[in-house]
Coordinates of C-alpha atoms and ligand atoms in Angstrom, one line a residue:
X1 CA 140.3 55.3 125.1
X2 CA 142.2 59.0 125.9
X3 CA 141.7 60.1 122.6
X4 CA 137.6 60.6 123.3
X5 CA 138.6 63.2 125.7
X6 CA 136.3 66.3 125.0
X7 CA 137.6 69.1 122.8
X8 CA 137.1 71.6 125.6
X9 CA 139.4 69.3 127.4
X10 CA 142.1 69.6 125.0
X11 CA 142.1 72.8 125.5
X12 CA 141.7 73.5 128.8
X13 CA 144.2 70.0 130.7
X14 CA 147.5 69.7 130.9
X15 CA 149.5 68.0 128.5
X16 CA 150.8 65.7 131.2
X17 CA 147.1 64.7 132.1
X18 CA 146.2 64.0 128.1
X19 CA 149.1 61.6 127.7
X20 CA 148.1 58.3 128.1
X21 CA 150.7 56.3 130.3
X22 CA 152.8 53.3 128.0
X23 CA 150.4 50.4 127.9
X24 CA 153.2 48.3 128.5
X25 CA 154.6 50.7 131.8
X26 CA 151.0 50.4 133.3
X27 CA 150.5 46.4 132.8
X28 CA 154.0 46.1 134.6
X29 CA 152.9 48.3 137.2
X30 CA 149.5 46.1 137.6
X31 CA 150.9 43.1 137.4
X32 CA 153.9 44.2 140.3
X33 CA 150.6 44.9 142.4
X34 CA 148.8 42.6 142.0
X35 CA 151.9 40.4 143.4
X36 CA 152.0 42.6 146.2
X37 CA 148.6 42.3 146.8
X38 CA 148.4 38.3 147.0
X39 CA 151.6 38.0 148.7
X40 CA 151.0 40.2 151.4
X41 CA 147.1 38.6 151.0
X42 CA 147.8 35.5 151.4
X43 CA 150.7 36.3 154.9
X44 CA 147.6 37.3 156.5
X45 CA 145.2 35.6 159.3
X46 CA 143.2 34.9 157.8
X47 CA 144.4 34.6 154.4
X48 CA 142.7 37.2 152.4
X49 CA 143.1 38.2 148.1
X50 CA 140.9 41.2 147.1
X51 CA 137.9 41.3 145.3
X52 CA 138.7 43.6 143.1
X53 CA 141.2 40.7 141.3
X54 CA 137.8 39.0 140.3
X55 CA 137.7 40.8 137.1
X56 CA 140.3 39.5 134.5
X57 CA 138.2 39.1 131.5
X58 CA 137.4 35.4 132.9
X59 CA 135.7 36.5 135.4
X60 CA 134.1 39.6 133.9
X61 CA 132.4 36.9 132.0
X62 CA 131.7 34.8 134.7
X63 CA 130.1 38.5 136.5
X64 CA 127.8 38.6 133.5
X65 CA 126.7 34.5 133.8
X66 CA 126.1 35.2 137.7
X67 CA 123.9 38.3 136.8
X68 CA 121.5 35.8 134.7
X69 CA 121.2 33.6 137.5
X70 CA 117.5 32.7 138.6
X71 CA 119.0 32.8 141.9
X72 CA 120.7 36.2 142.0
X73 CA 118.1 38.7 141.8
X74 CA 120.4 41.7 142.4
X75 CA 120.8 43.0 138.5
X76 CA 117.7 42.3 137.7
X77 CA 116.4 44.6 140.3
X78 CA 119.1 47.4 140.2
X79 CA 117.9 47.2 136.0
X80 CA 113.9 47.2 137.1
X81 CA 114.6 50.0 139.5
X82 CA 116.6 52.2 136.7
X83 CA 113.6 51.5 134.0
X84 CA 110.8 52.2 135.9
X85 CA 111.9 55.3 137.9
X86 CA 114.2 56.6 135.2
X87 CA 111.4 59.5 134.5
X88 CA 110.7 60.8 138.4
X89 CA 114.3 60.1 138.6
X90 CA 115.3 62.9 136.2
X91 CA 112.5 65.4 136.8
X92 CA 114.0 65.5 140.2
X93 CA 117.6 66.8 138.7
X94 CA 118.7 70.1 138.6
X95 CA 119.6 71.3 134.5
X96 CA 122.6 71.5 132.9
X97 CA 123.4 68.0 133.6
X98 CA 126.3 65.6 133.3
X99 CA 126.7 62.2 134.1
X100 CA 129.5 60.4 135.6
X101 CA 129.5 56.0 136.4
X102 CA 131.9 54.6 138.4
X103 CA 132.3 51.5 136.9
X104 CA 130.1 52.1 133.9
X105 CA 130.5 47.7 133.3
X106 CA 128.5 47.2 130.0
X107 CA 126.1 50.3 130.3
X108 CA 122.9 48.6 129.8
X109 CA 121.1 49.2 133.0
X110 CA 122.3 53.1 132.2
X111 CA 120.7 53.8 129.1
X112 CA 117.3 54.2 130.4
X113 CA 118.4 57.2 133.1
X114 CA 120.0 58.6 129.6
X115 CA 117.4 58.5 127.9
X116 CA 115.1 59.9 130.3
X117 CA 117.7 63.0 131.0
X118 CA 117.9 64.0 127.7
X119 CA 114.4 63.7 126.7
X120 CA 113.6 66.4 129.7
X121 CA 117.0 68.2 129.4
X122 CA 118.7 67.9 125.9
X123 CA 122.2 66.9 124.5
X124 CA 124.3 65.5 127.9
X125 CA 127.7 64.2 128.1
X126 CA 128.2 61.0 130.1
X127 CA 131.4 59.9 131.7
X128 CA 131.9 56.5 132.1
X129 CA 135.1 55.8 133.9
X130 CA 136.0 52.5 134.4
X131 CA 139.8 50.4 135.1
X132 CA 139.1 48.0 132.2
X133 CA 138.9 49.2 128.4
X134 CA 137.4 46.0 127.5
X135 CA 134.3 47.3 129.8
X136 CA 134.5 50.6 128.4
X137 CA 134.4 49.7 124.8
X138 CA 131.0 47.9 125.3
X139 CA 129.7 50.5 127.0
X140 CA 130.4 53.2 124.6
X141 CA 128.8 50.4 121.8
X142 CA 125.7 49.7 123.9
X143 CA 125.3 53.4 124.8
X144 CA 126.3 54.8 121.2
X145 CA 122.5 54.2 120.2
X146 CA 121.1 57.0 122.8
X147 CA 120.0 60.1 121.3
X148 CA 121.5 63.2 122.6
X149 CA 123.8 61.3 125.0
X150 CA 127.6 62.1 124.4
X151 CA 129.7 59.0 125.5
X152 CA 133.2 60.0 126.7
X153 CA 134.9 56.3 128.1
X154 CA 137.9 58.0 131.2
X155 CA 139.6 54.4 131.5
X156 CA 141.0 55.9 135.4
X157 CA 140.5 55.1 138.7
X158 CA 137.1 56.5 140.2
X159 CA 139.0 59.1 142.6
X160 CA 141.1 60.8 139.2
X161 CA 138.1 60.5 136.9
X162 CA 136.0 62.7 139.3
X163 CA 139.1 64.9 140.2
X164 CA 139.1 65.4 136.4
X165 CA 135.4 66.0 136.1
X166 CA 135.0 68.2 138.7
X167 CA 138.3 70.4 138.3
X168 CA 137.1 70.8 134.1
X169 CA 133.2 71.3 134.0
X170 CA 131.7 74.5 133.5
X171 CA 130.2 76.4 136.0
X172 CA 126.9 76.1 135.1
X173 CA 126.8 72.3 135.0
X174 CA 125.6 70.1 137.9
X175 CA 126.6 66.7 138.0
X176 CA 125.2 63.4 138.7
X177 CA 127.1 60.6 139.8
X178 CA 126.1 56.7 139.2
X179 CA 127.5 53.7 141.3
X180 CA 124.7 51.1 141.1
X181 CA 124.9 47.5 141.1
X182 CA 125.8 48.0 145.1
X183 CA 129.0 47.8 144.5
X184 CA 129.0 49.4 147.8
X185 CA 128.5 46.8 149.4
X186 CA 131.9 45.2 148.4
X187 CA 134.0 47.8 150.9
X188 CA 134.0 47.3 154.3
X189 CA 131.3 49.5 156.2
X190 CA 134.1 52.1 157.3
X191 CA 135.7 52.2 153.9
X192 CA 132.4 52.4 152.3
X193 CA 131.6 55.4 154.7
X194 CA 134.9 56.9 153.6
X195 CA 134.7 56.7 150.4
X196 CA 131.5 58.5 149.7
X197 CA 132.4 61.1 151.9
X198 CA 135.3 61.5 149.3
X199 CA 133.0 61.3 146.3
X200 CA 130.7 64.0 148.4
X201 CA 134.2 66.0 148.3
X202 CA 134.2 66.6 144.3
X203 CA 130.7 67.3 144.0
X204 CA 128.7 70.8 144.4
X205 CA 125.5 72.3 145.4
X206 CA 122.9 71.1 142.9
X207 CA 124.8 67.8 142.2
X208 CA 123.6 64.0 143.2
X209 CA 124.5 60.8 144.0
X210 CA 122.2 57.6 142.4
X211 CA 123.9 54.6 144.7
X212 CA 122.5 51.3 144.0
X213 CA 122.2 49.1 147.3
X214 CA 121.3 45.6 147.8
X215 CA 118.6 45.0 150.9
X216 CA 119.3 42.5 153.9
X217 CA 117.1 39.5 153.1
X218 CA 116.4 35.9 154.4
X219 CA 119.7 33.9 155.1
X220 CA 118.5 30.8 152.4
X221 CA 117.9 33.3 149.7
X222 CA 121.3 34.5 150.2
X223 CA 123.0 31.4 150.2
X224 CA 121.2 30.2 147.0
X225 CA 122.3 33.7 145.3
X226 CA 126.2 33.4 146.6
X227 CA 126.5 29.6 146.2
X228 CA 124.0 28.5 142.9
X229 CA 123.4 24.9 142.7
X230 CA 124.8 25.5 138.7
X231 CA 128.7 26.7 140.3
X232 CA 129.0 29.8 138.3
X233 CA 129.7 31.4 141.5
X234 CA 132.1 28.9 142.7
X235 CA 133.7 29.1 139.1
X236 CA 134.2 32.8 139.7
X237 CA 135.5 32.6 142.7
X238 CA 138.1 29.9 141.8
X239 CA 139.0 32.3 138.9
X240 CA 141.1 34.4 141.7
X241 CA 143.3 31.1 142.0
X242 CA 143.6 30.3 138.1
X243 CA 144.4 34.1 137.7
X244 CA 147.2 34.0 139.9
X245 CA 148.4 30.8 138.4
X246 CA 148.0 32.3 134.8
X247 CA 149.5 36.4 135.9
X248 CA 151.8 34.7 138.5
X249 CA 153.1 31.5 137.6
X250 CA 151.4 30.0 140.5
X251 CA 151.0 26.5 140.9
X252 CA 147.5 26.5 142.5
X253 CA 145.6 23.1 141.7
X254 CA 142.0 24.2 141.9
X255 CA 140.3 20.7 142.3
X256 CA 142.5 21.2 146.0
X257 CA 140.2 24.1 147.0
X258 CA 136.3 24.9 147.5
X259 CA 133.8 27.3 146.7
X260 CA 132.1 28.8 150.4
X261 CA 129.5 31.4 150.9
X262 CA 128.5 32.4 154.5
X263 CA 126.0 34.6 155.8
X264 CA 127.5 36.6 158.4
X265 CA 123.9 38.2 160.5
X266 CA 126.0 40.4 163.3
X267 CA 127.8 42.4 160.1
X268 CA 125.1 42.1 157.6
X269 CA 127.1 40.4 155.1
X270 CA 127.2 37.8 152.7
X271 CA 131.6 36.4 152.9
X272 CA 133.0 34.3 150.3
X273 CA 136.1 32.3 151.2
X274 CA 137.7 29.6 149.0
X275 CA 138.9 26.5 151.4
X276 CA 141.5 24.4 150.6
X277 CA 140.4 20.8 150.9
X278 CA 144.4 19.1 152.2
X279 CA 147.0 20.1 154.0
X280 CA 149.2 21.5 150.6
X281 CA 151.9 24.1 149.9
X282 CA 151.7 26.6 146.8
X283 CA 154.6 28.2 144.9
X284 CA 153.6 31.6 143.4
X285 CA 156.8 32.6 141.7
X286 CA 155.7 35.7 140.0
X287 CA 155.5 36.8 143.8
X288 CA 158.0 35.1 144.8
X289 CA 156.4 33.7 147.8
X290 CA 155.6 29.8 148.8
X291 CA 152.4 29.4 150.8
X292 CA 150.9 26.8 153.4
X293 CA 147.4 25.6 153.6
X294 CA 146.5 23.6 156.3
X295 CA 143.2 21.3 155.2
X296 CA 140.2 23.2 156.2
X297 CA 141.9 26.4 156.0
X298 CA 140.5 29.1 154.2
X299 CA 141.2 32.4 151.9
X300 CA 138.4 35.5 152.4
X301 CA 137.7 36.8 149.0
X302 CA 134.7 38.8 149.2
X303 CA 132.3 40.5 151.3
X304 CA 128.6 41.7 150.3
X305 CA 127.5 43.8 152.6
X306 CA 123.5 44.6 153.0
X307 CA 121.9 47.4 153.8
X308 CA 118.3 48.2 155.6
X309 CA 116.7 51.0 153.8
X310 CA 117.1 53.3 156.8
X311 CA 120.8 52.8 157.2
X312 CA 121.0 53.9 153.9
X313 CA 119.5 57.6 154.7
X314 CA 121.8 58.1 157.6
X315 CA 124.5 57.3 155.6
X316 CA 123.6 59.6 153.4
X317 CA 123.6 62.6 155.8
X318 CA 126.9 61.2 157.4
X319 CA 128.6 61.3 154.0
X320 CA 127.3 64.9 153.6
X321 CA 124.4 64.2 151.4
X322 CA 120.3 64.7 151.5
X323 CA 118.4 61.7 150.2
X324 CA 115.9 63.1 148.1
X325 CA 114.4 59.9 147.4
X326 CA 114.6 56.0 147.2
X327 CA 112.7 53.6 145.5
X328 CA 112.7 50.0 146.6
X329 CA 112.4 46.9 144.6
X330 CA 109.4 44.7 146.1
X331 CA 110.7 41.4 143.7
X332 CA 114.0 41.5 144.9
X333 CA 114.3 43.9 148.0
X334 CA 117.2 46.6 146.6
X335 CA 117.2 50.5 146.7
X336 CA 118.0 52.8 144.2
X337 CA 119.0 55.8 146.6
X338 CA 118.8 59.5 145.1
X339 CA 120.6 61.9 147.2
X340 CA 121.6 65.3 146.4
X341 CA 124.0 68.3 147.8
X342 CA 122.3 71.1 149.3
Ligands
LIG401 C1 130.3 43.6 142.4 N1 128.8 42.8 143.1 C2 128.2 43.5 143.9 C3 128.9 41.3 143.0 C4 127.8 41.3 145.0 O1 127.1 40.9 144.8 O2 128.6 41.7 145.9 C5 129.9 41.0 143.5 C6 129.4 38.8 143.4 N2 130.2 38.3 143.6 C7 129.2 37.2 143.9 N3 128.6 37.0 143.0 C8 128.3 38.1 142.8

């Protein structure tokens, strides 16, 4: 992926930053990290696993299926807002813009924004930052036909990608960061605030952040969205155990666990858990541990926080931004927030 770095970076960047990490080394580190997180998470009370591990090839395919479910309106609302407001959004942005997306995914929803900006401003560079090379390939393919947009995939952590862009962009270029799809909701609230402040640190006056965030809605609607009758979300959640079996040679029997979605009103979040249906023990050789479960015991796998429009404006100010505009979808309450740096 690094071969796609712009020419200017190749000149200015220290050689060490351009050298791709050896794939075998990276893979070994990733498996070690996964093993460590699984061991530590399953030692906690209540047991926990990080939602970042949902997205292996099967998990990503299941997530794509979730976005098509009639009960899960989040992605369609996000796409609708971006399509309908791409032009007003582009009109509010400064010239000489470059765009960076954190977690580019397939790139489908980004298309109208890039089209609107390039129609208004002329050719632009779009940096897709994602940890998954498969996602970056799909994104490059999806956006290849957008006239005037040059796609630069960066396979790295968000922070690392932003650091590089901030360091090597030219003085006159202004940066628009995209963080869409309400991924911010998967952070704990304090971590979300810290993450947004961290993004702000890499930005300068005239830069902007477009943040997509899902809004609070009736409990029954949220529970249907996260526990759909076709069982796709259940499969997505259970795949985490299947992934531990595949990658860490564990012996989880998936039939001994069930998917559970809960609405926690005080925290305004949907939680996903996996409940052990029986008293059992599981060996995880790749993480050098054996874990016991009581009947009914749960593993907490994800929180999906929901927001209010005014809370999002307050978050902007706390992170050091000005809330320039907020677009809300009426069909599935969801907010697209344009925050700028003054
Ligand atoms: C990626 N993220 C915003 C999704 C969400 O709604 O929290 C992940 C997801 N989990 C279950 N369904 C979808």
